[in-house]
């Protein structure tokens, strides 16, 4: 009944759609996708399952249509220095990273950040002081993504990998004392406490742009601030985001 109210339909009609007794119109599929909060990619799949053409375009990240958006991302990565920033797609593949990110983590572009940590939890635990909290938070984030795209096999693989990685970790007590779960890195003989934020394009009407996430890292204290500024000086001037 609640879903019917959200899409402006009758509960009986929604029931018929669920059981296959009725075939949805294009408008109904789009309203259902919006009401259920599924991604644009999944809305296209819903349309295709109903025998209807996709509604949302999917452009090549390197294509001319997304050039202004690549430029905006590039400016953002440069402006974020001396702090790390990276761009990931909907499957956590790293598309771009600024100089600070490369200096701290090594070459990331072309790798999968979720696989990087969950495939080798021992190495992740050696690098991240609060790995149990970060790992469980990462799994929750992947579960949320999969709930919005339940037929995405690549996301399912990442969830399975993450579940395997946390299988030996005790779930952190609730509620956590931290306001936001952010990684504390072991680097340069010290613990670097960070704050993580995510930027994205608002109200995107194109699949590729909707799935992009810009992962921004900030220092949590004066010690981390000094670490990133020293790291920036050591890594040299000038930056190229390589979008």
mmCIF file of C-alpha atoms in Angstrom:
data_model
loop_
_atom_site.group_PDB
_atom_site.id
_atom_site.type_symbol
_atom_site.label_atom_id
_atom_site.label_comp_id
_atom_site.label_asym_id
_atom_site.label_seq_id
_atom_site.Cartn_x
_atom_site.Cartn_y
_atom_site.Cartn_z
ATOM 1 C CA UNK A 1 0.000 0.000 0.000
ATOM 2 C CA UNK A 2 2.816 2.381 0.851
ATOM 3 C CA UNK A 3 4.574 1.686 -2.467
ATOM 4 C CA UNK A 4 1.328 2.158 -4.373
ATOM 5 C CA UNK A 5 0.847 5.527 -2.720
ATOM 6 C CA UNK A 6 4.387 6.580 -3.617
ATOM 7 C CA UNK A 7 3.950 5.790 -7.311
ATOM 8 C CA UNK A 8 0.364 7.049 -7.566
ATOM 9 C CA UNK A 9 -1.221 3.681 -8.195
ATOM 10 C CA UNK A 10 -3.582 1.235 -6.527
ATOM 11 C CA UNK A 11 -2.339 -1.603 -4.292
ATOM 12 C CA UNK A 12 -4.216 -4.070 -6.487
ATOM 13 C CA UNK A 13 -2.322 -2.903 -9.586
ATOM 14 C CA UNK A 14 1.024 -3.150 -7.760
ATOM 15 C CA UNK A 15 0.094 -6.661 -6.702
ATOM 16 C CA UNK A 16 -0.702 -7.567 -10.315
ATOM 17 C CA UNK A 17 2.685 -6.206 -11.401
ATOM 18 C CA UNK A 18 4.429 -8.295 -8.745
ATOM 19 C CA UNK A 19 2.705 -11.494 -9.818
ATOM 20 C CA UNK A 20 3.040 -10.819 -13.551
ATOM 21 C CA UNK A 21 -0.688 -10.492 -14.158
ATOM 22 C CA UNK A 22 -0.141 -6.955 -15.478
ATOM 23 C CA UNK A 23 2.616 -5.466 -17.579
ATOM 24 C CA UNK A 24 3.995 -2.113 -16.396
ATOM 25 C CA UNK A 25 4.069 0.966 -18.554
ATOM 26 C CA UNK A 26 7.286 2.875 -19.099
ATOM 27 C CA UNK A 27 6.110 5.600 -16.715
ATOM 28 C CA UNK A 28 5.249 3.059 -14.031
ATOM 29 C CA UNK A 29 8.692 1.408 -14.233
ATOM 30 C CA UNK A 30 10.390 4.776 -13.888
ATOM 31 C CA UNK A 31 8.206 5.759 -10.933
ATOM 32 C CA UNK A 32 8.882 2.408 -9.240
ATOM 33 C CA UNK A 33 12.627 2.821 -9.748
ATOM 34 C CA UNK A 34 12.532 6.283 -8.235
ATOM 35 C CA UNK A 35 10.345 5.222 -5.314
ATOM 36 C CA UNK A 36 12.598 2.249 -4.523
ATOM 37 C CA UNK A 37 15.734 4.384 -4.773
ATOM 38 C CA UNK A 38 17.502 2.103 -7.237
ATOM 39 C CA UNK A 39 20.355 3.344 -9.396
ATOM 40 C CA UNK A 40 19.940 4.575 -12.962
ATOM 41 C CA UNK A 41 21.677 1.430 -14.219
ATOM 42 C CA UNK A 42 19.140 -0.721 -12.384
ATOM 43 C CA UNK A 43 16.249 1.386 -13.661
ATOM 44 C CA UNK A 44 17.458 0.692 -17.193
ATOM 45 C CA UNK A 45 17.528 -3.016 -16.335
ATOM 46 C CA UNK A 46 13.981 -2.824 -14.987
ATOM 47 C CA UNK A 47 12.853 -1.227 -18.240
ATOM 48 C CA UNK A 48 14.614 -3.881 -20.290
ATOM 49 C CA UNK A 49 13.035 -6.630 -18.167
ATOM 50 C CA UNK A 50 9.662 -5.101 -19.007
ATOM 51 C CA UNK A 51 10.507 -5.187 -22.711
ATOM 52 C CA UNK A 52 11.053 -1.430 -22.882
ATOM 53 C CA UNK A 53 14.068 0.603 -24.078
ATOM 54 C CA UNK A 54 16.507 2.078 -21.570
ATOM 55 C CA UNK A 55 15.830 5.621 -20.427
ATOM 56 C CA UNK A 56 19.205 6.736 -19.117
ATOM 57 C CA UNK A 57 22.308 7.051 -21.329
ATOM 58 C CA UNK A 58 25.665 5.559 -20.377
ATOM 59 C CA UNK A 59 28.604 7.527 -21.751
ATOM 60 C CA UNK A 60 32.247 6.536 -22.016
ATOM 61 C CA UNK A 61 34.274 8.232 -19.292
ATOM 62 C CA UNK A 62 36.867 9.204 -21.914
ATOM 63 C CA UNK A 63 34.288 10.407 -24.424
ATOM 64 C CA UNK A 64 33.713 14.024 -25.469
ATOM 65 C CA UNK A 65 30.321 14.215 -23.767
ATOM 66 C CA UNK A 66 31.853 13.928 -20.308
ATOM 67 C CA UNK A 67 34.809 16.261 -20.960
ATOM 68 C CA UNK A 68 33.390 19.146 -18.847
ATOM 69 C CA UNK A 69 32.792 16.757 -15.960
ATOM 70 C CA UNK A 70 36.293 15.294 -16.221
ATOM 71 C CA UNK A 71 37.655 18.831 -16.083
ATOM 72 C CA UNK A 72 35.595 19.585 -12.973
ATOM 73 C CA UNK A 73 36.865 16.426 -11.268
ATOM 74 C CA UNK A 74 40.436 17.222 -12.264
ATOM 75 C CA UNK A 75 40.164 20.684 -10.708
ATOM 76 C CA UNK A 76 38.733 19.165 -7.541
ATOM 77 C CA UNK A 77 41.579 16.655 -7.203
ATOM 78 C CA UNK A 78 44.170 19.385 -7.687
ATOM 79 C CA UNK A 79 42.467 21.738 -5.248
ATOM 80 C CA UNK A 80 42.369 19.006 -2.604
ATOM 81 C CA UNK A 81 46.165 18.846 -2.346
ATOM 82 C CA UNK A 82 48.085 18.304 -0.116
ATOM 83 C CA UNK A 83 45.488 15.726 0.936
ATOM 84 C CA UNK A 84 44.731 12.463 -0.904
ATOM 85 C CA UNK A 85 41.760 12.145 -3.226
ATOM 86 C CA UNK A 86 40.693 9.456 -5.672
ATOM 87 C CA UNK A 87 37.826 8.796 -8.064
ATOM 88 C CA UNK A 88 36.142 5.384 -8.069
ATOM 89 C CA UNK A 89 33.336 3.957 -10.161
ATOM 90 C CA UNK A 90 30.373 1.948 -8.955
ATOM 91 C CA UNK A 91 32.511 -1.181 -8.571
ATOM 92 C CA UNK A 92 35.336 0.561 -6.664
ATOM 93 C CA UNK A 93 37.713 0.643 -9.613
ATOM 94 C CA UNK A 94 40.056 3.612 -9.242
ATOM 95 C CA UNK A 95 39.722 5.903 -12.248
ATOM 96 C CA UNK A 96 41.939 8.717 -11.074
ATOM 97 C CA UNK A 97 44.000 9.824 -8.080
ATOM 98 C CA UNK A 98 45.919 12.952 -7.165
ATOM 99 C CA UNK A 99 49.614 13.126 -6.327
ATOM 100 C CA UNK A 100 49.092 12.886 -2.570
ATOM 101 C CA UNK A 101 47.038 9.719 -2.972
ATOM 102 C CA UNK A 102 49.740 8.097 -5.087
ATOM 103 C CA UNK A 103 52.491 9.164 -2.678
ATOM 104 C CA UNK A 104 50.648 7.612 0.267
ATOM 105 C CA UNK A 105 49.212 4.435 -1.269
ATOM 106 C CA UNK A 106 51.283 3.819 -4.385
ATOM 107 C CA UNK A 107 49.848 3.536 -7.885
ATOM 108 C CA UNK A 108 46.094 3.019 -7.571
ATOM 109 C CA UNK A 109 44.696 3.966 -10.973
ATOM 110 C CA UNK A 110 43.433 0.847 -12.706
ATOM 111 C CA UNK A 111 43.175 -1.158 -9.479
ATOM 112 C CA UNK A 112 40.139 -2.018 -7.394
ATOM 113 C CA UNK A 113 40.312 -0.406 -3.958
ATOM 114 C CA UNK A 114 37.874 -2.869 -2.354
ATOM 115 C CA UNK A 115 39.832 -5.876 -3.607
ATOM 116 C CA UNK A 116 43.082 -4.198 -2.567
ATOM 117 C CA UNK A 117 42.091 -4.313 1.097
ATOM 118 C CA UNK A 118 39.613 -7.175 1.395
ATOM 119 C CA UNK A 119 41.676 -9.646 -0.645
ATOM 120 C CA UNK A 120 44.558 -9.337 1.833
ATOM 121 C CA UNK A 121 43.058 -8.439 5.225
ATOM 122 C CA UNK A 122 46.336 -9.176 7.018
ATOM 123 C CA UNK A 123 48.138 -6.534 4.963
ATOM 124 C CA UNK A 124 45.213 -4.154 5.456
ATOM 125 C CA UNK A 125 45.340 -4.671 9.215
ATOM 126 C CA UNK A 126 49.073 -3.949 9.175
ATOM 127 C CA UNK A 127 48.449 -0.627 7.424
ATOM 128 C CA UNK A 128 45.172 0.446 9.051
ATOM 129 C CA UNK A 129 45.219 0.717 12.843
ATOM 130 C CA UNK A 130 41.442 0.496 13.224
ATOM 131 C CA UNK A 131 40.990 -2.158 10.532
ATOM 132 C CA UNK A 132 38.070 -4.022 12.209
ATOM 133 C CA UNK A 133 35.920 -0.875 12.306
ATOM 134 C CA UNK A 134 36.914 0.138 8.784
ATOM 135 C CA UNK A 135 36.353 -3.374 7.393
ATOM 136 C CA UNK A 136 32.864 -3.734 8.888
ATOM 137 C CA UNK A 137 31.924 -0.228 7.732
ATOM 138 C CA UNK A 138 33.182 -1.077 4.236
ATOM 139 C CA UNK A 139 31.106 -4.256 4.191
ATOM 140 C CA UNK A 140 28.015 -2.282 5.228
ATOM 141 C CA UNK A 141 28.629 0.156 2.383
ATOM 142 C CA UNK A 142 28.918 -2.694 -0.109
ATOM 143 C CA UNK A 143 25.734 -4.291 1.234
ATOM 144 C CA UNK A 144 23.927 -0.984 0.723
ATOM 145 C CA UNK A 145 25.141 -0.820 -2.877
ATOM 146 C CA UNK A 146 24.092 -4.402 -3.550
ATOM 147 C CA UNK A 147 20.634 -3.757 -2.111
ATOM 148 C CA UNK A 148 20.208 -1.088 -4.794
ATOM 149 C CA UNK A 149 21.610 -3.346 -7.529
ATOM 150 C CA UNK A 150 20.711 -6.923 -6.495
ATOM 151 C CA UNK A 151 21.583 -8.473 -9.872
ATOM 152 C CA UNK A 152 25.048 -6.924 -10.125
ATOM 153 C CA UNK A 153 27.394 -9.910 -10.125
ATOM 154 C CA UNK A 154 30.543 -7.839 -9.679
ATOM 155 C CA UNK A 155 29.127 -6.174 -6.573
ATOM 156 C CA UNK A 156 28.074 -9.592 -5.293
ATOM 157 C CA UNK A 157 31.669 -10.800 -5.700
ATOM 158 C CA UNK A 158 32.936 -7.799 -3.723
ATOM 159 C CA UNK A 159 30.400 -8.451 -0.956
ATOM 160 C CA UNK A 160 31.454 -12.102 -0.781
ATOM 161 C CA UNK A 161 35.105 -11.067 -0.619
ATOM 162 C CA UNK A 162 34.416 -8.553 2.142
ATOM 163 C CA UNK A 163 32.352 -11.041 4.135
ATOM 164 C CA UNK A 164 35.224 -13.503 3.949
ATOM 165 C CA UNK A 165 37.670 -10.806 5.096
ATOM 166 C CA UNK A 166 35.634 -9.908 8.191
ATOM 167 C CA UNK A 167 34.752 -13.495 9.107
ATOM 168 C CA UNK A 168 37.504 -13.599 11.709
ATOM 169 C CA UNK A 169 36.951 -10.072 12.998
ATOM 170 C CA UNK A 170 34.751 -9.332 15.979
ATOM 171 C CA UNK A 171 32.010 -6.884 15.051
ATOM 172 C CA UNK A 172 32.683 -3.546 16.788
ATOM 173 C CA UNK A 173 30.493 -2.780 19.770
ATOM 174 C CA UNK A 174 27.579 -0.464 19.125
ATOM 175 C CA UNK A 175 27.470 2.437 19.290
ATOM 176 C CA UNK A 176 30.983 3.324 18.194
ATOM 177 C CA UNK A 177 32.684 6.131 20.051
ATOM 178 C CA UNK A 178 33.840 7.692 16.767
ATOM 179 C CA UNK A 179 31.426 10.077 15.064
ATOM 180 C CA UNK A 180 32.455 8.747 11.632
ATOM 181 C CA UNK A 181 34.399 5.554 10.918
ATOM 182 C CA UNK A 182 37.575 6.705 9.163
ATOM 183 C CA UNK A 183 40.884 4.867 8.679
ATOM 184 C CA UNK A 184 43.903 5.558 10.839
ATOM 185 C CA UNK A 185 46.972 4.701 8.768
ATOM 186 C CA UNK A 186 50.393 3.529 9.848
ATOM 187 C CA UNK A 187 52.769 5.554 7.701
ATOM 188 C CA UNK A 188 56.191 7.073 8.147
ATOM 189 C CA UNK A 189 56.585 5.586 11.614
ATOM 190 C CA UNK A 190 53.449 7.284 12.916
ATOM 191 C CA UNK A 191 49.693 6.891 13.079
ATOM 192 C CA UNK A 192 47.941 9.222 10.627
ATOM 193 C CA UNK A 193 44.344 9.835 11.682
ATOM 194 C CA UNK A 194 42.075 10.857 8.842
ATOM 195 C CA UNK A 195 38.548 11.978 8.074
ATOM 196 C CA UNK A 196 36.891 10.653 4.927
ATOM 197 C CA UNK A 197 34.260 12.383 2.819
ATOM 198 C CA UNK A 198 32.601 11.440 -0.455
ATOM 199 C CA UNK A 199 31.645 13.845 -3.249
ATOM 200 C CA UNK A 200 29.375 13.011 -6.154
ATOM 201 C CA UNK A 201 27.365 14.670 -8.901
ATOM 202 C CA UNK A 202 23.915 15.608 -7.680
ATOM 203 C CA UNK A 203 20.789 14.757 -9.693
ATOM 204 C CA UNK A 204 22.771 12.923 -12.364
ATOM 205 C CA UNK A 205 20.738 11.708 -15.345
ATOM 206 C CA UNK A 206 23.533 9.610 -16.867
ATOM 207 C CA UNK A 207 24.722 6.244 -15.580
ATOM 208 C CA UNK A 208 28.501 6.801 -15.522
ATOM 209 C CA UNK A 209 28.310 10.127 -13.690
ATOM 210 C CA UNK A 210 25.799 8.824 -11.163
ATOM 211 C CA UNK A 211 28.116 5.964 -10.212
ATOM 212 C CA UNK A 212 31.263 8.076 -9.761
ATOM 213 C CA UNK A 213 32.434 8.783 -6.221
ATOM 214 C CA UNK A 214 35.264 11.132 -5.267
ATOM 215 C CA UNK A 215 36.830 9.837 -2.067
ATOM 216 C CA UNK A 216 38.396 12.737 -0.166
ATOM 217 C CA UNK A 217 40.784 12.313 2.753
ATOM 218 C CA UNK A 218 41.367 15.050 5.335
ATOM 219 C CA UNK A 219 43.643 15.191 8.397
ATOM 220 C CA UNK A 220 41.916 14.604 11.734
ATOM 221 C CA UNK A 221 44.535 16.337 13.871
ATOM 222 C CA UNK A 222 47.627 18.539 13.725
ATOM 223 C CA UNK A 223 49.946 15.538 13.468
ATOM 224 C CA UNK A 224 48.131 14.278 10.352
ATOM 225 C CA UNK A 225 48.164 17.796 8.910
ATOM 226 C CA UNK A 226 51.953 17.935 9.246
ATOM 227 C CA UNK A 227 52.296 14.443 7.765
ATOM 228 C CA UNK A 228 50.360 15.329 4.601
ATOM 229 C CA UNK A 229 52.195 18.613 4.118
ATOM 230 C CA UNK A 230 55.557 16.893 4.534
ATOM 231 C CA UNK A 231 54.439 14.151 2.141
ATOM 232 C CA UNK A 232 53.435 16.784 -0.405
ATOM 233 C CA UNK A 233 56.821 18.487 -0.198
ATOM 234 C CA UNK A 234 58.621 15.183 -0.657
ATOM 235 C CA UNK A 235 56.492 14.183 -3.635
ATOM 236 C CA UNK A 236 57.360 17.379 -5.512
ATOM 237 C CA UNK A 237 55.409 20.238 -7.077
ATOM 238 C CA UNK A 238 52.778 20.133 -9.772
ATOM 239 C CA UNK A 239 50.034 17.585 -10.097
ATOM 240 C CA UNK A 240 48.293 15.775 -12.887
ATOM 241 C CA UNK A 241 45.120 13.870 -12.114
ATOM 242 C CA UNK A 242 45.366 11.681 -15.260
ATOM 243 C CA UNK A 243 41.674 11.532 -15.997
#
